XYZ file of C-alpha atoms in Angstrom:
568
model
C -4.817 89.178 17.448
C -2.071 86.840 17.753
C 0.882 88.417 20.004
C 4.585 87.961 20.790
C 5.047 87.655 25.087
C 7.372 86.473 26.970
C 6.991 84.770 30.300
C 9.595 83.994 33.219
C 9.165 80.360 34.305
C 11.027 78.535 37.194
C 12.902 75.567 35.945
C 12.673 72.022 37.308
C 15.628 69.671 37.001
C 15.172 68.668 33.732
C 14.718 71.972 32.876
C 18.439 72.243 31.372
C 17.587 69.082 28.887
C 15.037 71.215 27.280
C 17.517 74.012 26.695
C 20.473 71.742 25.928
C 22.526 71.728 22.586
C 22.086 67.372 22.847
C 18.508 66.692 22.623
C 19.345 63.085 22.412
C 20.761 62.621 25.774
C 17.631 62.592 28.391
C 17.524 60.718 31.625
C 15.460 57.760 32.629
C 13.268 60.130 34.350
C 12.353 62.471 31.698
C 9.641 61.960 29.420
C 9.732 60.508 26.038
C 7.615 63.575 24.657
C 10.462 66.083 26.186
C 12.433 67.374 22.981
C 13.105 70.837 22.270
C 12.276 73.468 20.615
C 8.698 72.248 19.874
C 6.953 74.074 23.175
C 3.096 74.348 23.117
C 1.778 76.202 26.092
C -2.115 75.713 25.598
C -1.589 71.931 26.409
C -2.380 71.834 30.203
C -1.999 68.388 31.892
C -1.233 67.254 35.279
C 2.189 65.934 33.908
C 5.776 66.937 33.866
C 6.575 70.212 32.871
C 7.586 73.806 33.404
C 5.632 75.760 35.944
C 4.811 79.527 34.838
C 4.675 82.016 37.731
C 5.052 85.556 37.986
C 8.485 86.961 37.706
C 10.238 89.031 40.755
C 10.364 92.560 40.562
C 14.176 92.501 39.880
C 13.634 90.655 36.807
C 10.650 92.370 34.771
C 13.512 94.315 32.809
C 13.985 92.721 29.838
C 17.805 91.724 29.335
C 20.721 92.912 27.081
C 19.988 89.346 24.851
C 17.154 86.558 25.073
C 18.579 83.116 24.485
C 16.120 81.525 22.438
C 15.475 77.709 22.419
C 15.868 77.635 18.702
C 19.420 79.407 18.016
C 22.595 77.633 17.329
C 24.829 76.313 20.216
C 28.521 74.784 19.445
C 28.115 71.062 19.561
C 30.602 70.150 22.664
C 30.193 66.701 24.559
C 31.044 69.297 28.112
C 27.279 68.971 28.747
C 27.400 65.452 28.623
C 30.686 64.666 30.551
C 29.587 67.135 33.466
C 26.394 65.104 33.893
C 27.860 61.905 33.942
C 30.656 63.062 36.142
C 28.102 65.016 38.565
C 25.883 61.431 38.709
C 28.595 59.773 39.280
C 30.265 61.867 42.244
C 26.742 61.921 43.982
C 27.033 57.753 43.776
C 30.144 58.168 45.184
C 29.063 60.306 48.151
C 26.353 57.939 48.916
C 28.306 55.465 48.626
C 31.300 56.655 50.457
C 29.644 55.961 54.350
C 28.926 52.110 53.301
C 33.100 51.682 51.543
C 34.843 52.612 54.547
C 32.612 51.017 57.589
C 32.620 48.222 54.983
C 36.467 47.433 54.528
C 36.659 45.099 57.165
C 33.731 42.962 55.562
C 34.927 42.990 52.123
C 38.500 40.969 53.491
C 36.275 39.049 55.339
C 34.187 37.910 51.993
C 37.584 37.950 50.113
C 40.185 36.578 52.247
C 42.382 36.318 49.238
C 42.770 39.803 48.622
C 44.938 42.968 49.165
C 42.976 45.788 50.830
C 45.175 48.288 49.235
C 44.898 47.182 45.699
C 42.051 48.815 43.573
C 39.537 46.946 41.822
C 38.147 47.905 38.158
C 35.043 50.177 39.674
C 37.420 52.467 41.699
C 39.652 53.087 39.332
C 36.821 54.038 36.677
C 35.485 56.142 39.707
C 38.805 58.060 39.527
C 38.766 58.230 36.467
C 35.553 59.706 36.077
C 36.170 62.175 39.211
C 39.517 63.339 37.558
C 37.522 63.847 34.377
C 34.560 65.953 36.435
C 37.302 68.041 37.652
C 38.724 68.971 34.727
C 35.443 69.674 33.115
C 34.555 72.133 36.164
C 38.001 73.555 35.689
C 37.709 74.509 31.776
C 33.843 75.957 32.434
C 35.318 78.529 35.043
C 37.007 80.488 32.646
C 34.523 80.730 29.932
C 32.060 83.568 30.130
C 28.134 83.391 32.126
C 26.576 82.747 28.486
C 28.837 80.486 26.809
C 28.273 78.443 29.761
C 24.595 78.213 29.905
C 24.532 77.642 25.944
C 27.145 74.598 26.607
C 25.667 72.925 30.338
C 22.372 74.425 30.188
C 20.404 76.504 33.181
C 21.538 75.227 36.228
C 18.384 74.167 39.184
C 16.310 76.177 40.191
C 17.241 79.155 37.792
C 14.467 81.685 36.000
C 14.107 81.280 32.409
C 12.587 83.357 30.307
C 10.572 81.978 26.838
C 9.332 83.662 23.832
C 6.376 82.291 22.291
C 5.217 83.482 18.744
C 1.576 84.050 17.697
C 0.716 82.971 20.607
C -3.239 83.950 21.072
C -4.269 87.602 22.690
C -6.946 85.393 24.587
C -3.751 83.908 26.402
C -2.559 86.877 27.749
C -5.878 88.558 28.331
C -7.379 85.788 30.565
C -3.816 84.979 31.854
C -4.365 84.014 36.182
C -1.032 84.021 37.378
C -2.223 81.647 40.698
C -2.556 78.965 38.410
C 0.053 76.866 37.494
C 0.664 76.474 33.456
C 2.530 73.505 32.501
C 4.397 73.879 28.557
C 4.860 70.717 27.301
C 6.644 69.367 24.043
C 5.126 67.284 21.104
C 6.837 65.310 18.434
C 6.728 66.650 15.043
C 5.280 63.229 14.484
C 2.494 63.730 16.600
C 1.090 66.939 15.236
C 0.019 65.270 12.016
C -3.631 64.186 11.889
C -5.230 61.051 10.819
C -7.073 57.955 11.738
C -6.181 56.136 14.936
C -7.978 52.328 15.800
C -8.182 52.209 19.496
C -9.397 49.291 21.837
C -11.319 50.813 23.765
C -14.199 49.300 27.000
C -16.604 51.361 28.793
C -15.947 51.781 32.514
C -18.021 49.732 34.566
C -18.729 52.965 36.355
C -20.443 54.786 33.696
C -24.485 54.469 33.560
C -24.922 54.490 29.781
C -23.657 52.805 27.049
C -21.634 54.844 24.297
C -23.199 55.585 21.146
C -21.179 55.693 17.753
C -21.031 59.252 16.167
C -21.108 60.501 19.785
C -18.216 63.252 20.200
C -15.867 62.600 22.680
C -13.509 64.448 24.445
C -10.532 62.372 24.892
C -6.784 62.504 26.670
C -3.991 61.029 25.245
C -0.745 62.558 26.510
C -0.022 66.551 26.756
C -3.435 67.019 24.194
C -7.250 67.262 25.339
C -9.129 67.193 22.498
C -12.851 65.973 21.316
C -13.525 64.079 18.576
C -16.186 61.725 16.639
C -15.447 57.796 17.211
C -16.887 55.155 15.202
C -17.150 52.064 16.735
C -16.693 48.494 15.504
C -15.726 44.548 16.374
C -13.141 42.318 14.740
C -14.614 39.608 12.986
C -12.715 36.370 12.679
C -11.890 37.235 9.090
C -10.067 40.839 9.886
C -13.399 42.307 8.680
C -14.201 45.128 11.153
C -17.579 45.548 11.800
C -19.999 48.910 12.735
C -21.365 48.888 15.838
C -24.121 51.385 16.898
C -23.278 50.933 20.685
C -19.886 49.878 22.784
C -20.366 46.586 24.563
C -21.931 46.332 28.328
C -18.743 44.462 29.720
C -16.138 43.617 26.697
C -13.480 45.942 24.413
C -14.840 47.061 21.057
C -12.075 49.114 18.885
C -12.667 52.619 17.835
C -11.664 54.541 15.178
C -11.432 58.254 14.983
C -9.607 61.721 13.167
C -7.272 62.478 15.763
C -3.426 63.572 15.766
C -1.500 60.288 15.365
C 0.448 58.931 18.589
C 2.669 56.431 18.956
C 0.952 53.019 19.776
C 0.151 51.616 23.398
C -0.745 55.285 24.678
C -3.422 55.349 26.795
C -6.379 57.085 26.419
C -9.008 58.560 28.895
C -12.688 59.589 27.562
C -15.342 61.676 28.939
C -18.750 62.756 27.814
C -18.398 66.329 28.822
C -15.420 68.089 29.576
C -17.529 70.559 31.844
C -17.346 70.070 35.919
C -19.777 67.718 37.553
C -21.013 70.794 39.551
C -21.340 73.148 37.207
C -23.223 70.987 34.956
C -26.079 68.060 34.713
C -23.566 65.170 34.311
C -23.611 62.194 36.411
C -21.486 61.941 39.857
C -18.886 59.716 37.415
C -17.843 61.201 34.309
C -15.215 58.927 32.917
C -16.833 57.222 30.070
C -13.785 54.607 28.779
C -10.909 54.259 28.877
C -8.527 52.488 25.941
C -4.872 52.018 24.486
C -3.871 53.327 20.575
C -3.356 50.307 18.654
C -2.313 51.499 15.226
C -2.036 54.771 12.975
C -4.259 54.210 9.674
C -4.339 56.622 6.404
C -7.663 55.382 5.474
C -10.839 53.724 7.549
C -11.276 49.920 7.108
C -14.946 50.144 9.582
C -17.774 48.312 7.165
C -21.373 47.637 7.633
C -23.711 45.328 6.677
C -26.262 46.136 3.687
C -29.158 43.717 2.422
C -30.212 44.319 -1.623
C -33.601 42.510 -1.853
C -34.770 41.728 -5.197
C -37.988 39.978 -6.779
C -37.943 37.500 -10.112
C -40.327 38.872 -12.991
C -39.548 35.921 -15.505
C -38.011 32.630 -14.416
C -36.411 30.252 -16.686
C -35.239 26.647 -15.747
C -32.257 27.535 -13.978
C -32.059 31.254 -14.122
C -34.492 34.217 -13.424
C -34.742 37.915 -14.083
C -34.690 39.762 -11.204
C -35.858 43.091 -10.430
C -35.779 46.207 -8.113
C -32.406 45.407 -6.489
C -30.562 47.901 -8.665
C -31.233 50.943 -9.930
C -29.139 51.095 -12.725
C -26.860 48.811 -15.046
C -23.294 50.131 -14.029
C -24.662 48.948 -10.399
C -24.936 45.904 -11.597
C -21.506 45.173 -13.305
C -20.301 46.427 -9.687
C -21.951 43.286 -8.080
C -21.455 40.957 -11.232
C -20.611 37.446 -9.607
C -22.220 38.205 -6.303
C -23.529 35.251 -4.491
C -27.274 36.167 -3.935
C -29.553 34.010 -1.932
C -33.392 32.657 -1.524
C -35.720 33.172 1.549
C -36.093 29.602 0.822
C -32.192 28.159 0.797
C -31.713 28.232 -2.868
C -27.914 29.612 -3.688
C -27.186 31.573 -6.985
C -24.968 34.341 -8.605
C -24.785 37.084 -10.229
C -24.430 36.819 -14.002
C -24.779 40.255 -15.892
C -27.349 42.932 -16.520
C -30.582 42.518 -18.627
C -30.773 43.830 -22.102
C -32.362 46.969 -22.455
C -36.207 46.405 -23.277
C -36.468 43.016 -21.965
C -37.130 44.710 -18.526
C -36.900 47.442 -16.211
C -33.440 49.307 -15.296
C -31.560 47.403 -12.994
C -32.657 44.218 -13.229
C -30.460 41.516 -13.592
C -29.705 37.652 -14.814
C -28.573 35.143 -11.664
C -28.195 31.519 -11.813
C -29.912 29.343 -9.453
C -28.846 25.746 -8.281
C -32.686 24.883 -8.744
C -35.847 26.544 -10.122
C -36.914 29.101 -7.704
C -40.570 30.325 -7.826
C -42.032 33.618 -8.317
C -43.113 33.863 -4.565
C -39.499 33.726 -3.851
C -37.498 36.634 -2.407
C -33.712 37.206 -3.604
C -31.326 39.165 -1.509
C -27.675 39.713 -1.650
C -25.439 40.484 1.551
C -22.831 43.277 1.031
C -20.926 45.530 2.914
C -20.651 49.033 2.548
C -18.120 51.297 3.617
C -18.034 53.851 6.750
C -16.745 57.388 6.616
C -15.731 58.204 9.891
C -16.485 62.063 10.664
C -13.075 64.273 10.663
C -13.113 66.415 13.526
C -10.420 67.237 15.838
C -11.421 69.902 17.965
C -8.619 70.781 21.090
C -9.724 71.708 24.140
C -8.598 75.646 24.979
C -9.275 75.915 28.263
C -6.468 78.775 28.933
C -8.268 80.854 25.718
C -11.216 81.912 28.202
C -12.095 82.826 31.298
C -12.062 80.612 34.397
C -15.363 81.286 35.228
C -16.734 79.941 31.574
C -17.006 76.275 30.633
C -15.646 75.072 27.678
C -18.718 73.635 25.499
C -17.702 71.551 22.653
C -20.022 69.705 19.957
C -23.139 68.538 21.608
C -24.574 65.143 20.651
C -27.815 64.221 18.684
C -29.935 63.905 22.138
C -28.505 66.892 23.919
C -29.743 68.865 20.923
C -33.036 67.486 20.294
C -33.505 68.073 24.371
C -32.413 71.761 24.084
C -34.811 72.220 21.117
C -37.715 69.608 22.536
C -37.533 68.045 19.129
C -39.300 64.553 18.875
C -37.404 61.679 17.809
C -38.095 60.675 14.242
C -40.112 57.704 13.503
C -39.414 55.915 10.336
C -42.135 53.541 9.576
C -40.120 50.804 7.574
C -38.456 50.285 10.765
C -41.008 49.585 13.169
C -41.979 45.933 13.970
C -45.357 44.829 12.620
C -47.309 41.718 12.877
C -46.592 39.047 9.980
C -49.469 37.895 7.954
C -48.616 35.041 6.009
C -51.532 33.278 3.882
C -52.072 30.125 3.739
C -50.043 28.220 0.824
C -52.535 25.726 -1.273
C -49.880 23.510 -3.433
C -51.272 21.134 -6.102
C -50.875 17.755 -5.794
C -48.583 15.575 -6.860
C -49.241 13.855 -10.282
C -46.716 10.695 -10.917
C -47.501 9.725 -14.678
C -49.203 6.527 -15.474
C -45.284 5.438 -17.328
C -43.783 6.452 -14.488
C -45.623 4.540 -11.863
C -45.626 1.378 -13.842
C -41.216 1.291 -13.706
C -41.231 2.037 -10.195
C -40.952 -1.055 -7.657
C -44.048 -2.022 -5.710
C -42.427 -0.336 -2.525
C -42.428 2.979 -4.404
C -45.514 3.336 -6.180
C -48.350 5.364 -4.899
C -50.925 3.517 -2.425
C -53.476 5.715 -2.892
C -56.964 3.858 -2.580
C -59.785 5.030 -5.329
C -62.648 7.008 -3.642
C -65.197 4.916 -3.031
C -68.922 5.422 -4.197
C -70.679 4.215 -1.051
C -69.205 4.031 2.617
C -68.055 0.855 3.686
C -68.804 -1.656 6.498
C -66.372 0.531 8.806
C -67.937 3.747 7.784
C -71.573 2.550 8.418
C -71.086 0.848 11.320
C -72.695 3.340 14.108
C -70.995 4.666 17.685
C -70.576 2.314 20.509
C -71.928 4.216 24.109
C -70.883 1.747 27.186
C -73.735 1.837 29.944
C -72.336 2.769 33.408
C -71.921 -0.706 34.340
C -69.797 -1.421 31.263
C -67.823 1.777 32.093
C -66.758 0.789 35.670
C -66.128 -2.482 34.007
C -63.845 -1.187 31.557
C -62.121 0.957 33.867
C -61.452 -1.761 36.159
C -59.915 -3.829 33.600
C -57.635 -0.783 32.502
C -56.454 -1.080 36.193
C -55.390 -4.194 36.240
C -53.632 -4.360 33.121
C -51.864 -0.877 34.623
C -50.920 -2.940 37.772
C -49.566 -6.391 35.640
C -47.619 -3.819 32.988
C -45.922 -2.571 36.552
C -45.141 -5.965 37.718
C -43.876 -6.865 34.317
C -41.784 -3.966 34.305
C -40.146 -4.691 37.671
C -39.405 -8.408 36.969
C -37.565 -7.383 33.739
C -35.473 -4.579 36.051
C -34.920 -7.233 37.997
C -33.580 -10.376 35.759
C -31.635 -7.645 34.152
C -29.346 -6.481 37.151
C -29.589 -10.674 38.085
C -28.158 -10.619 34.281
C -25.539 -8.260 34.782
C -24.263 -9.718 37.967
C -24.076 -13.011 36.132
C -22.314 -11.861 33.306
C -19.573 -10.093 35.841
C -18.720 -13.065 37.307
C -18.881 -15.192 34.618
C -16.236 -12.868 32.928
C -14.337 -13.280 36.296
C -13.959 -17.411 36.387
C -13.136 -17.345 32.602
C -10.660 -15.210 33.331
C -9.218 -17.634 36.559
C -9.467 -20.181 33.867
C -8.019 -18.858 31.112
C -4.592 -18.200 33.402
C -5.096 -21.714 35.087
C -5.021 -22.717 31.529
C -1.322 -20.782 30.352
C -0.309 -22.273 33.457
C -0.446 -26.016 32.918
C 0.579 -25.205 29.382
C 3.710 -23.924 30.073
C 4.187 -26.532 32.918
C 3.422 -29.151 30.450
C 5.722 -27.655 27.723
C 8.933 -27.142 30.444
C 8.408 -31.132 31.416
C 8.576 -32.269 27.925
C 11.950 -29.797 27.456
C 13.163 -31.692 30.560
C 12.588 -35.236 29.170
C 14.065 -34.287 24.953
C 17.210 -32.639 25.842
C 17.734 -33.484 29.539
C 19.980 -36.401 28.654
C 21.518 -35.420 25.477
C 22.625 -31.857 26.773
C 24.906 -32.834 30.231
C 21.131 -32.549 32.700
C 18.559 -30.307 33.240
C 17.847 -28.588 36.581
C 14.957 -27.817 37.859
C 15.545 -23.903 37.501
C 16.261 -24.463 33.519
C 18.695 -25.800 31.331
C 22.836 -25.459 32.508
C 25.330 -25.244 29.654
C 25.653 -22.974 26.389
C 23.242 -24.454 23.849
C 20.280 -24.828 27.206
C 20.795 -21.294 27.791
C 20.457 -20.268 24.405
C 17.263 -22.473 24.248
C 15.833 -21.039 27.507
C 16.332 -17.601 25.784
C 14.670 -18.348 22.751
């Protein structure tokens, strides 16, 4: 039956945050999850946290009053002040050695200044050491209980906790050599739903994971096992069932668990027994991942294949059969794009009358007449329930001698029971028999052939009634002679095709070479060319305005109107 204990535990430094009346003031070094009064004690991790231990013998009495985390303390900022004062006056003491060896450095780097005038920081460190003082001062004469209620327990002080309905298991398998840590979770966190998580096997691990595998995960102060379903992202958003994880790649994961923040990491393993104490392999970390959202509802989908067959085909559309079962199936999948074995697209159009065939069939329009040999399907996708089961790990609710067994898997239990796997007979590969396909031939009508051009018309020849000259004429056998003959002259045309071959090979790189120097002296040329052009063109500029303008250098034209010329 659930009990009522209470349990001295030796507090840490943060140990007065926990108990303070401002759970919104923590320091860097506390963690995020630390926020009072939500205490769970059956969350044991390696983290942060208080450490239960016996109590002395001078303190098993229980006290005149039990200050419980949960009861009203007057909202004063003393707590706040004496911590910032305290932080402060240890900077101060650390600091104090380097200040006064370091006067004669600071005038050095500020020749300008007066050593005995204070700069902003020392005042605000008098400030806040006047301030510390005072503080100290006005907790003195307040009572022992009024001033744990406003600072908190001081370091290194016994507290004592009361936990409610707290399991008799607790108390009756309670080892007090072992170290409990009590941890906190946000109200947030103690809501359940569906959590995607990327999530990669470890290289380590022999096996691939399976989907619908339980898992028994850690995320934070919780240990719990639960069911993942695992899936890829298409490039659509559409995410995808996967039976297995990946060999070396991040698949995402998506599973009823208590919702955490995202970007917490996550640590899965198979078994949450001992490697010794079970048949596990010598590394039992299975993945590892990171939360990437909180969902209300699974978005996993997997593919599903309707295959249909046409009873009565029309030019265009067909009647198609066995793919539904019913007509409110249909007018689900009404406007469907449904497909051929052959390539032939077409939709979905509505259900057939009743009488004019069986239930379920259904009307689709094809881009061309399909044939009754043809197989329709349609591609879907179906939705995936993902299995809701959160089951914590209670390791503190038994003995330490027992293992903690959680839900087995599918193989584990069929290996307990020496079950045989079932064999589904749709689903094993058989060898394909396809027939042969006769078609009939193709008849162009005589009106047909006579408005098509000569190039199109058939060239069929008309069977003949008696074999001709070609057909009669009988086998040639070549004597020996005729053979070697033959052979030989097979040789030689080999050895001229070779030469042939060579001399073309040859004329062409003679060709190329040609052609690169060719392009090379039309080149010389064609600037030899724009040479003498412009010389020619400057000479006659010399001779039209050399006279008229006031003379002509040789450099160009001197005065105003050559200049702008020579610019032009």
């Amino acid at each position: 039956l659930p009990i009522s204990s209470s349990l001295l535990l030796f507090s840490p430094p943060f140990s007065r945050l926990c108990s303070s009346p401002f759970p919104n003031f923590l320091p860097p070094f506390t963690p995020p999850f630390v926020r009072p009064p939500f205490v769970h004690p059956l969350f044991v991790r390696p983290l942060f946290g208080f450490l239960l231990f016996p109590p002395p013998s001078s303190l098993l009495h229980p006290p005149s009053s039990i200050l419980h985390l949960s009861a009203p303390r007057p909202a004063l900022n003393v707590c706040h002040a004496v911590h910032l004062t305290t932080s402060r006056g240890e900077e101060d003491e650390e600091e104090g050695g380097e200040e006064e060896g370091g006067e004669e450095g600071a005038d050095k780097k500020f020749p300008g200044r007066d050593p005995e005038e204070k700069d902003y920081i020392d005042v605000l460190k008098e400030q806040l050491e006047a301030r510390r003082q005072r503080t100290e001062a006005a907790l003195a004469e307040v009572d022992e209980a009024t001033r744990v209620a406003m600072e908190g327990f001081p370091v290194g002080a016994y507290l004592r906790l009361l936990f409610r309905k707290l399991p008799g298991e607790f108390m009756q398998h309670f080892d007090p050599r072992v170290p409990v840590l009590v941890g906190a979770v946000p109200p947030t966190e103690e809501t359940l739903g569906y959590l995607r998580v990327r999530l990669k096997k470890h290289r380590w691990h022999r096996k691939v994971l399976k989907t619908r595998d339980p898992l028994v995960l850690s995320a934070g102060w919780r240990r719990f096992q639960s069911v993942p379903v695992y899936a890829m992202e298409d490039t659509n958003g559409r995410h995808r069932l996967i039976k297995y994880t990946p060999e070396h790649m991040h698949c995402l994961a998506v599973m009823w668990a208590p919702l955490l923040p995202p970007n917490t990491g996550l640590l899965a393993l198979s078994s949450a027994a001992a490697t010794g104490n079970s048949k596990q392999a010598s590394f039992r970390i299975s993945a590892t991942g990171v939360v990437l959202e909180q969902q209300q509802a699974a978005q996993v989908v997997k593919k599903l294949k309707l295959v249909g067959t046409p009873f009565k085909i029309f030019r265009h559309t067909a009647f198609i059969k066995d793919m539904f079962t019913s007509p409110l199936e249909v007018a689900r999948f009404e406007g469907a794009a449904v497909r051929t074995v052959s390539g032939i697209r077409g939709q979905i159009k509505k259900a057939v009358k009743h009488g004019q065939g069986p239930d379920g069939s259904v009307r689709c329009s094809f881009e061309d007449k399909i044939l009754m040999s043809d197989i329709v399907f349609l591609r879907a996708w179906v939705k995936v329930t993902v299995p809701k089961l959160y089951n914590p790990v209670c390791t503190l609710l038994q003995s330490p001698s027992d293992t903690w067994h959680g839900m087995k898997t599918v193989a584990e239990l069929r290996r307990e029971q020496q079950l045989p796997i079932p064999v589904n007979k749709d689903s094993l590969y058989k060898p394909i028999e396809r027939r042969p396909r006769s078609f009939n031939p193709l008849k162009v009508p005589a009106k047909l052939q006579a408005a098509l051009p000569f190039s199109a018309k058939p060239k069929d020849e008309a069977r003949r009634a008696h074999p001709s000259l070609e057909q009669q004429r009988p086998a040639v056998v070549l004597e020996p002679e005729e053979r070697r003959l033959h052979t030989m002259v097979q040789q030689l045309n080999t050895i001229k095709n070779q030469k042939v071959k060579k001399r073309r090979e040859t004329m062409r790189k003679k060709r190329a070479e040609y052609e690169k120097r060719k392009a090379v002296d039309e080149e010389e040329q064609k600037y030899r060319r724009r040479e003498e052009k412009r010389e020619k063109f400057r000479k006659e500029a010399k001779r039209k305005f050399g006279g008229d303008r006031g003379g002509v250098d040789d450099e160009g034209p001197s005065g105003k109107r050559g200049r702008g010329l020579q610019a032009d």
